[in-house]
């Protein structure tokens, strides 16, 4: 086991069988070693810096019906809201004042925000804050729209692949296409975005083989960012009775992702922090190096409920920023408020 992990550390690759073998035999000792090596790899690449991103959840409307997600269109009890462009700009102003230099605009798949509205919004944000990086996380759109949004000034795009298992993907995403999701990720990369992919851990029916495929897919795609979080059931979804993913399994996947895609930016996700009060700190110690505090107005925070018991829904942005700084320092890391571009993005293409 130790040999396998050290091979991964020094060579960055394992076969599918080796990953499955490893996942089946993770005991406390092996995990500790794995987290330690991932931490070391992150330090080699990015030092002890943790980058902060200001997350603005601007619409809870969604046209999709993902079985796991509280924002799914069929959830009639979900409270919906839309922040209008001037309100989004206000969030950016507050964030900029607090020191943020990356804004992540995230929403359900909401066609109210047409290409034109988004282009104008992006141009306004970039005109007012030219020294910031702008990340979009708005789901699937036409290739041409992706292109226009990039030209308007968007720098990065998060689109998790959610799971590398075609069968599981199809069950969880009625009327969506596994192939199109992957195609979108390719298109986004070709356009020039820094791209984030990623997946959930502990989805009902997910196997160790599936998780190995998630890692191998990420290695082949080589995204700039990798978001990994535990599945957490939401009470008003068809998966309300399913068990949540575990902290330990999620941390193992974070560590393996760090070793297999060493130059990626990897967030300590809110879902991890929601499952375990120390979840984000544990992720930082297992190879993660991003935290994404919420900049959305307090009044809408609880309405962006992808899953139950989400953290930081009652905290002012300033308090959250302060709280995180303390937490990051206490965990032994330093806060970097810069744009925090991925190492890959500096390579000559
Ligand atoms: N549990 C955990 N993560 C979830 N997401 C959506 N619903 C859930 C849930 N119930 C994740 C998806 C999505 C990201 C924004 O949040 O991976 O891409
Ligand atoms: Fe948001 Fe602590 S991280 S309040």
Tab-separated table of C-alpha atoms and ligand atoms in Angstrom:
chain	number	residue	atom	x	y	z
A	1	UNK	CA	0.000	0.000	0.000
A	2	UNK	CA	2.698	2.452	1.009
A	3	UNK	CA	4.537	1.612	-2.176
A	4	UNK	CA	1.513	2.430	-4.276
A	5	UNK	CA	1.016	5.797	-2.629
A	6	UNK	CA	4.677	6.704	-2.972
A	7	UNK	CA	4.599	5.637	-6.611
A	8	UNK	CA	1.682	7.976	-7.088
A	9	UNK	CA	3.570	10.772	-5.324
A	10	UNK	CA	6.685	10.410	-7.453
A	11	UNK	CA	5.132	9.516	-10.802
A	12	UNK	CA	1.681	11.076	-10.586
A	13	UNK	CA	-0.084	8.093	-12.083
A	14	UNK	CA	-1.737	4.813	-11.187
A	15	UNK	CA	-3.743	2.362	-13.266
A	16	UNK	CA	-7.471	1.969	-12.746
A	17	UNK	CA	-6.889	-1.370	-11.005
A	18	UNK	CA	-4.289	0.159	-8.708
A	19	UNK	CA	-6.648	2.989	-7.704
A	20	UNK	CA	-9.489	0.544	-7.013
A	21	UNK	CA	-7.114	-1.651	-5.018
A	22	UNK	CA	-6.017	1.363	-2.987
A	23	UNK	CA	-9.555	2.582	-2.326
A	24	UNK	CA	-10.555	-0.840	-1.025
A	25	UNK	CA	-7.714	-0.895	1.491
A	26	UNK	CA	-7.692	2.587	2.948
A	27	UNK	CA	-7.265	2.253	6.697
A	28	UNK	CA	-6.400	5.018	9.149
A	29	UNK	CA	-2.637	4.570	8.655
A	30	UNK	CA	-2.752	4.629	4.869
A	31	UNK	CA	-5.079	7.641	4.852
A	32	UNK	CA	-2.732	9.589	7.071
A	33	UNK	CA	0.159	8.855	4.763
A	34	UNK	CA	-1.909	9.747	1.709
A	35	UNK	CA	-3.004	13.104	3.166
A	36	UNK	CA	0.591	13.850	4.167
A	37	UNK	CA	1.919	13.231	0.670
A	38	UNK	CA	-0.865	15.286	-0.912
A	39	UNK	CA	-0.057	18.118	1.496
A	40	UNK	CA	3.590	17.878	0.517
A	41	UNK	CA	2.729	17.945	-3.194
A	42	UNK	CA	0.529	21.009	-2.726
A	43	UNK	CA	3.347	22.760	-0.858
A	44	UNK	CA	5.795	21.962	-3.681
A	45	UNK	CA	3.429	23.561	-6.187
A	46	UNK	CA	1.660	26.359	-4.334
A	47	UNK	CA	3.433	26.708	-0.980
A	48	UNK	CA	1.297	27.258	2.106
A	49	UNK	CA	-0.971	29.789	0.381
A	50	UNK	CA	-4.731	29.400	0.394
A	51	UNK	CA	-6.580	31.485	-2.186
A	52	UNK	CA	-9.955	33.008	-1.332
A	53	UNK	CA	-12.734	33.424	-3.909
A	54	UNK	CA	-15.844	35.499	-3.316
A	55	UNK	CA	-18.862	33.389	-4.258
A	56	UNK	CA	-22.004	35.139	-5.455
A	57	UNK	CA	-24.985	32.794	-5.802
A	58	UNK	CA	-27.054	35.024	-8.050
A	59	UNK	CA	-30.047	32.883	-9.003
A	60	UNK	CA	-31.735	29.873	-7.435
A	61	UNK	CA	-33.910	29.229	-10.485
A	62	UNK	CA	-32.976	26.115	-12.422
A	63	UNK	CA	-34.409	24.495	-15.517
A	64	UNK	CA	-32.746	21.153	-14.751
A	65	UNK	CA	-33.933	18.350	-12.535
A	66	UNK	CA	-30.807	16.708	-11.091
A	67	UNK	CA	-32.017	14.112	-8.606
A	68	UNK	CA	-29.622	15.157	-5.835
A	69	UNK	CA	-30.061	18.919	-5.961
A	70	UNK	CA	-32.391	21.041	-3.843
A	71	UNK	CA	-32.672	23.624	-6.634
A	72	UNK	CA	-34.124	21.082	-9.090
A	73	UNK	CA	-37.055	22.431	-11.097
A	74	UNK	CA	-39.461	19.857	-9.604
A	75	UNK	CA	-38.815	21.079	-6.066
A	76	UNK	CA	-41.881	23.283	-5.730
A	77	UNK	CA	-41.051	24.156	-2.133
A	78	UNK	CA	-37.729	25.750	-3.077
A	79	UNK	CA	-37.765	29.520	-2.627
A	80	UNK	CA	-36.497	31.156	-5.780
A	81	UNK	CA	-34.702	34.463	-6.186
A	82	UNK	CA	-32.787	36.327	-8.847
A	83	UNK	CA	-30.228	39.031	-8.118
A	84	UNK	CA	-30.444	41.697	-10.785
A	85	UNK	CA	-27.175	42.911	-12.359
A	86	UNK	CA	-26.963	46.055	-10.152
A	87	UNK	CA	-27.326	43.838	-7.046
A	88	UNK	CA	-24.612	41.520	-8.319
A	89	UNK	CA	-22.363	44.529	-8.879
A	90	UNK	CA	-23.033	45.615	-5.296
A	91	UNK	CA	-21.882	42.200	-4.061
A	92	UNK	CA	-18.683	42.619	-6.086
A	93	UNK	CA	-18.154	46.084	-4.563
A	94	UNK	CA	-18.517	44.712	-1.080
A	95	UNK	CA	-16.212	41.817	-1.947
A	96	UNK	CA	-13.618	44.075	-3.526
A	97	UNK	CA	-13.617	46.208	-0.383
A	98	UNK	CA	-12.993	43.094	1.683
A	99	UNK	CA	-9.995	42.290	-0.522
A	100	UNK	CA	-11.365	39.654	-2.888
A	101	UNK	CA	-9.770	39.573	-6.338
A	102	UNK	CA	-11.733	36.647	-7.742
A	103	UNK	CA	-15.508	36.615	-8.019
A	104	UNK	CA	-17.375	33.430	-8.761
A	105	UNK	CA	-20.820	33.998	-10.246
A	106	UNK	CA	-22.852	30.861	-9.657
A	107	UNK	CA	-26.483	30.013	-10.377
A	108	UNK	CA	-28.879	27.295	-11.392
A	109	UNK	CA	-29.382	26.995	-15.140
A	110	UNK	CA	-31.515	30.093	-15.450
A	111	UNK	CA	-32.338	31.329	-18.979
A	112	UNK	CA	-33.569	34.661	-17.551
A	113	UNK	CA	-29.904	35.667	-17.752
A	114	UNK	CA	-29.619	35.840	-21.502
A	115	UNK	CA	-26.317	35.997	-23.296
A	116	UNK	CA	-26.815	39.743	-23.668
A	117	UNK	CA	-27.521	40.323	-19.967
A	118	UNK	CA	-24.478	38.256	-18.999
A	119	UNK	CA	-22.194	39.979	-21.515
A	120	UNK	CA	-23.189	43.396	-20.169
A	121	UNK	CA	-22.794	42.269	-16.571
A	122	UNK	CA	-19.345	40.797	-17.203
A	123	UNK	CA	-18.224	43.944	-19.029
A	124	UNK	CA	-19.439	46.136	-16.185
A	125	UNK	CA	-17.705	44.065	-13.535
A	126	UNK	CA	-14.439	43.975	-15.486
A	127	UNK	CA	-14.599	47.702	-16.217
A	128	UNK	CA	-15.046	48.556	-12.546
A	129	UNK	CA	-12.627	45.915	-11.225
A	130	UNK	CA	-10.024	45.316	-13.940
A	131	UNK	CA	-7.612	43.619	-11.546
A	132	UNK	CA	-10.019	40.807	-10.660
A	133	UNK	CA	-10.573	37.384	-12.174
A	134	UNK	CA	-14.144	36.470	-13.007
A	135	UNK	CA	-15.373	32.884	-12.797
A	136	UNK	CA	-18.699	31.673	-14.158
A	137	UNK	CA	-20.557	28.635	-12.812
A	138	UNK	CA	-23.842	28.713	-14.704
A	139	UNK	CA	-24.121	25.284	-16.278
A	140	UNK	CA	-24.538	24.335	-19.888
A	141	UNK	CA	-24.944	26.934	-22.633
A	142	UNK	CA	-24.428	27.105	-26.384
A	143	UNK	CA	-20.787	27.053	-27.512
A	144	UNK	CA	-21.280	30.454	-29.056
A	145	UNK	CA	-22.477	31.878	-25.733
A	146	UNK	CA	-19.431	30.455	-23.956
A	147	UNK	CA	-17.339	32.217	-26.595
A	148	UNK	CA	-19.126	35.562	-26.196
A	149	UNK	CA	-18.888	35.474	-22.416
A	150	UNK	CA	-15.165	34.819	-22.668
A	151	UNK	CA	-14.742	37.708	-25.070
A	152	UNK	CA	-16.707	39.911	-22.661
A	153	UNK	CA	-14.046	39.240	-20.030
A	154	UNK	CA	-14.916	36.058	-18.122
A	155	UNK	CA	-11.665	34.270	-17.226
A	156	UNK	CA	-12.706	30.956	-15.722
A	157	UNK	CA	-15.574	28.499	-15.858
A	158	UNK	CA	-16.641	25.840	-13.366
A	159	UNK	CA	-18.648	22.933	-14.730
A	160	UNK	CA	-18.362	19.801	-12.650
A	161	UNK	CA	-18.570	16.594	-14.649
A	162	UNK	CA	-20.472	15.306	-11.533
A	163	UNK	CA	-19.595	11.637	-12.130
A	164	UNK	CA	-17.502	9.778	-14.692
A	165	UNK	CA	-19.954	6.882	-14.804
A	166	UNK	CA	-22.233	7.257	-17.859
A	167	UNK	CA	-24.862	5.046	-16.243
A	168	UNK	CA	-24.919	6.922	-12.953
A	169	UNK	CA	-24.836	10.259	-14.784
A	170	UNK	CA	-27.895	9.309	-16.820
A	171	UNK	CA	-29.859	8.179	-13.744
A	172	UNK	CA	-29.077	11.366	-11.840
A	173	UNK	CA	-29.614	13.810	-14.710
A	174	UNK	CA	-32.831	13.110	-16.583
A	175	UNK	CA	-32.841	14.743	-20.007
A	176	UNK	CA	-29.169	15.702	-19.826
A	177	UNK	CA	-26.355	14.174	-21.819
A	178	UNK	CA	-23.173	12.716	-20.385
A	179	UNK	CA	-21.401	13.242	-23.697
A	180	UNK	CA	-22.497	16.838	-24.021
A	181	UNK	CA	-21.248	17.642	-20.529
A	182	UNK	CA	-17.785	16.401	-21.445
A	183	UNK	CA	-17.954	18.156	-24.776
A	184	UNK	CA	-18.777	21.447	-23.024
A	185	UNK	CA	-15.683	21.060	-20.838
A	186	UNK	CA	-13.534	20.579	-23.935
A	187	UNK	CA	-15.108	23.560	-25.688
A	188	UNK	CA	-14.512	25.759	-22.643
A	189	UNK	CA	-10.847	24.737	-22.592
A	190	UNK	CA	-10.472	25.370	-26.326
A	191	UNK	CA	-11.996	28.834	-25.999
A	192	UNK	CA	-9.307	29.673	-23.449
A	193	UNK	CA	-11.081	29.629	-20.100
A	194	UNK	CA	-9.340	28.272	-17.023
A	195	UNK	CA	-11.692	25.377	-16.464
A	196	UNK	CA	-12.882	23.605	-13.334
A	197	UNK	CA	-14.345	20.100	-13.380
A	198	UNK	CA	-15.169	17.854	-10.456
A	199	UNK	CA	-17.505	15.343	-8.884
A	200	UNK	CA	-19.457	14.264	-5.831
A	201	UNK	CA	-18.378	11.448	-3.533
A	202	UNK	CA	-20.833	8.973	-2.023
A	203	UNK	CA	-23.610	9.292	-4.598
A	204	UNK	CA	-26.155	6.471	-4.253
A	205	UNK	CA	-24.940	3.566	-6.386
A	206	UNK	CA	-21.440	5.005	-6.909
A	207	UNK	CA	-18.670	2.359	-6.830
A	208	UNK	CA	-14.902	2.443	-6.282
A	209	UNK	CA	-14.542	1.812	-10.023
A	210	UNK	CA	-16.577	4.944	-10.697
A	211	UNK	CA	-14.361	7.000	-8.392
A	212	UNK	CA	-11.236	5.645	-10.083
A	213	UNK	CA	-12.752	6.743	-13.405
A	214	UNK	CA	-13.396	10.222	-11.982
A	215	UNK	CA	-9.702	10.564	-11.181
A	216	UNK	CA	-8.549	9.153	-14.511
A	217	UNK	CA	-10.923	11.444	-16.378
A	218	UNK	CA	-9.555	14.457	-14.490
A	219	UNK	CA	-6.011	13.410	-15.224
A	220	UNK	CA	-6.790	13.186	-18.946
A	221	UNK	CA	-8.750	16.471	-19.027
A	222	UNK	CA	-6.134	18.310	-16.943
A	223	UNK	CA	-8.441	21.083	-15.707
A	224	UNK	CA	-7.170	24.169	-13.855
A	225	UNK	CA	-9.575	23.585	-10.967
A	226	UNK	CA	-11.054	20.467	-9.375
A	227	UNK	CA	-14.103	20.661	-7.096
A	228	UNK	CA	-14.786	17.579	-4.996
A	229	UNK	CA	-17.478	17.390	-2.353
A	230	UNK	CA	-19.510	14.776	-0.513
A	231	UNK	CA	-23.051	14.134	-1.709
A	232	UNK	CA	-25.435	15.450	0.972
A	233	UNK	CA	-29.125	14.533	0.702
A	234	UNK	CA	-31.714	17.284	0.430
A	235	UNK	CA	-35.078	16.546	2.061
A	236	UNK	CA	-37.171	17.698	-0.928
A	237	UNK	CA	-35.479	15.552	-3.563
A	238	UNK	CA	-35.939	11.935	-4.678
A	239	UNK	CA	-32.650	11.136	-2.893
A	240	UNK	CA	-33.814	12.473	0.480
A	241	UNK	CA	-33.522	9.041	2.093
A	242	UNK	CA	-30.055	8.244	0.744
A	243	UNK	CA	-26.944	8.243	2.931
A	244	UNK	CA	-24.505	11.138	2.608
A	245	UNK	CA	-20.962	10.642	1.359
A	246	UNK	CA	-18.372	10.434	4.123
A	247	UNK	CA	-15.729	12.943	5.087
A	248	UNK	CA	-12.999	10.337	4.925
A	249	UNK	CA	-13.877	9.145	1.429
A	250	UNK	CA	-14.083	12.721	0.185
A	251	UNK	CA	-10.723	13.644	1.724
A	252	UNK	CA	-9.135	10.592	0.128
A	253	UNK	CA	-10.415	11.733	-3.274
A	254	UNK	CA	-9.122	15.272	-2.672
A	255	UNK	CA	-5.690	13.869	-1.806
A	256	UNK	CA	-5.649	11.530	-4.805
A	257	UNK	CA	-6.725	14.389	-7.101
A	258	UNK	CA	-3.812	16.490	-5.765
A	259	UNK	CA	-1.362	13.690	-6.520
A	260	UNK	CA	-2.795	12.920	-9.957
A	261	UNK	CA	-3.225	16.553	-11.098
A	262	UNK	CA	-0.534	18.294	-9.018
A	263	UNK	CA	-0.865	21.786	-10.487
A	264	UNK	CA	-4.663	22.024	-10.048
A	265	UNK	CA	-6.385	24.479	-7.754
A	266	UNK	CA	-8.566	22.426	-5.409
A	267	UNK	CA	-11.199	23.995	-3.149
A	268	UNK	CA	-11.955	22.877	0.373
A	269	UNK	CA	-15.647	22.786	-0.479
A	270	UNK	CA	-18.577	24.191	1.464
A	271	UNK	CA	-20.180	20.737	1.323
A	272	UNK	CA	-17.195	19.328	3.264
A	273	UNK	CA	-17.492	22.135	5.804
A	274	UNK	CA	-21.219	21.461	6.101
A	275	UNK	CA	-20.754	17.769	6.847
A	276	UNK	CA	-18.004	18.324	9.441
A	277	UNK	CA	-17.256	21.591	11.233
A	278	UNK	CA	-13.548	21.023	10.553
A	279	UNK	CA	-14.109	19.613	7.066
A	280	UNK	CA	-12.513	22.465	5.167
A	281	UNK	CA	-9.424	22.524	7.397
A	282	UNK	CA	-9.070	18.779	6.931
A	283	UNK	CA	-9.289	19.228	3.157
A	284	UNK	CA	-6.539	21.883	3.217
A	285	UNK	CA	-4.349	19.400	5.069
A	286	UNK	CA	-5.145	16.774	2.416
A	287	UNK	CA	-4.037	18.870	-0.562
A	288	UNK	CA	-6.745	21.504	-1.143
A	289	UNK	CA	-5.754	25.178	-1.527
A	290	UNK	CA	-8.877	27.264	-2.190
A	291	UNK	CA	-11.751	28.436	-0.008
A	292	UNK	CA	-14.835	30.090	-1.467
A	293	UNK	CA	-16.647	32.213	1.116
A	294	UNK	CA	-20.131	33.425	0.359
A	295	UNK	CA	-20.652	37.024	-0.783
A	296	UNK	CA	-24.366	36.691	-1.544
A	297	UNK	CA	-26.730	39.013	0.345
A	298	UNK	CA	-27.767	37.460	3.679
A	299	UNK	CA	-31.445	37.689	2.690
A	300	UNK	CA	-31.019	35.090	-0.073
A	301	UNK	CA	-28.386	32.806	1.457
A	302	UNK	CA	-30.687	30.104	2.817
A	303	UNK	CA	-32.557	29.982	-0.487
A	304	UNK	CA	-29.543	28.675	-2.368
A	305	UNK	CA	-29.994	25.266	-0.799
A	306	UNK	CA	-28.327	22.565	-2.884
A	307	UNK	CA	-28.402	20.327	0.213
A	308	UNK	CA	-29.555	20.616	3.839
A	309	UNK	CA	-27.551	22.165	6.710
A	310	UNK	CA	-25.305	24.327	4.528
A	311	UNK	CA	-22.860	26.429	6.580
A	312	UNK	CA	-22.282	30.207	6.622
A	313	UNK	CA	-25.839	31.049	5.577
A	314	UNK	CA	-26.259	33.546	8.428
A	315	UNK	CA	-22.905	35.289	8.449
A	316	UNK	CA	-22.170	38.736	7.064
A	317	UNK	CA	-19.559	38.636	4.303
A	318	UNK	CA	-17.115	40.595	6.450
A	319	UNK	CA	-17.555	38.209	9.389
A	320	UNK	CA	-17.129	35.229	7.108
A	321	UNK	CA	-13.956	36.667	5.621
A	322	UNK	CA	-12.561	37.228	9.113
A	323	UNK	CA	-13.659	33.816	10.396
A	324	UNK	CA	-11.985	32.109	7.476
A	325	UNK	CA	-8.750	33.974	7.885
A	326	UNK	CA	-8.580	32.781	11.496
A	327	UNK	CA	-9.437	29.228	10.510
A	328	UNK	CA	-6.857	29.126	7.716
A	329	UNK	CA	-4.115	30.483	9.965
A	330	UNK	CA	-5.046	28.102	12.763
A	331	UNK	CA	-4.743	25.222	10.303
A	332	UNK	CA	-1.169	26.340	9.514
A	333	UNK	CA	-1.667	28.086	6.181
A	334	UNK	CA	-1.486	31.674	4.928
A	335	UNK	CA	-4.216	33.599	3.107
A	336	UNK	CA	-3.516	34.906	-0.388
A	337	UNK	CA	-6.065	37.455	-1.624
A	338	UNK	CA	-4.571	37.657	-5.129
A	339	UNK	CA	-6.260	36.413	-8.303
A	340	UNK	CA	-4.721	33.013	-7.701
A	341	UNK	CA	-4.424	31.775	-11.260
A	342	UNK	CA	-3.606	28.111	-11.790
A	343	UNK	CA	-0.010	27.131	-12.501
A	344	UNK	CA	-1.201	25.547	-15.730
A	345	UNK	CA	-2.482	28.903	-16.969
A	346	UNK	CA	1.053	30.333	-16.848
A	347	UNK	CA	2.431	27.660	-19.147
A	348	UNK	CA	3.106	28.672	-22.738
A	349	UNK	CA	0.433	27.103	-24.900
B	1	LIG	N1	-24.878	17.419	-2.248
B	1	LIG	C1	-23.618	17.800	-2.539
B	1	LIG	N2	-23.278	18.540	-3.602
B	1	LIG	C2	-24.275	18.957	-4.390
B	1	LIG	N3	-24.257	19.685	-5.517
B	1	LIG	C3	-25.520	19.843	-5.939
B	1	LIG	N4	-26.376	19.212	-5.115
B	1	LIG	C4	-25.622	18.630	-4.142
B	1	LIG	C5	-25.909	17.825	-3.019
B	1	LIG	N5	-27.153	17.462	-2.715
B	1	LIG	C6	-23.015	20.133	-6.162
B	1	LIG	C7	-22.938	19.691	-7.628
B	1	LIG	C8	-22.872	21.009	-8.366
B	1	LIG	C9	-22.306	21.946	-7.334
B	1	LIG	C10	-22.574	23.384	-7.588
B	1	LIG	O1	-22.926	21.527	-6.141
B	1	LIG	O2	-21.747	18.958	-7.830
B	1	LIG	O3	-22.068	20.967	-9.519
B	2	LIG	FE1	-18.196	31.700	6.862
B	2	LIG	FE2	-16.840	31.058	9.086
B	2	LIG	S1	-16.371	30.615	7.090
B	2	LIG	S2	-18.578	32.268	8.894
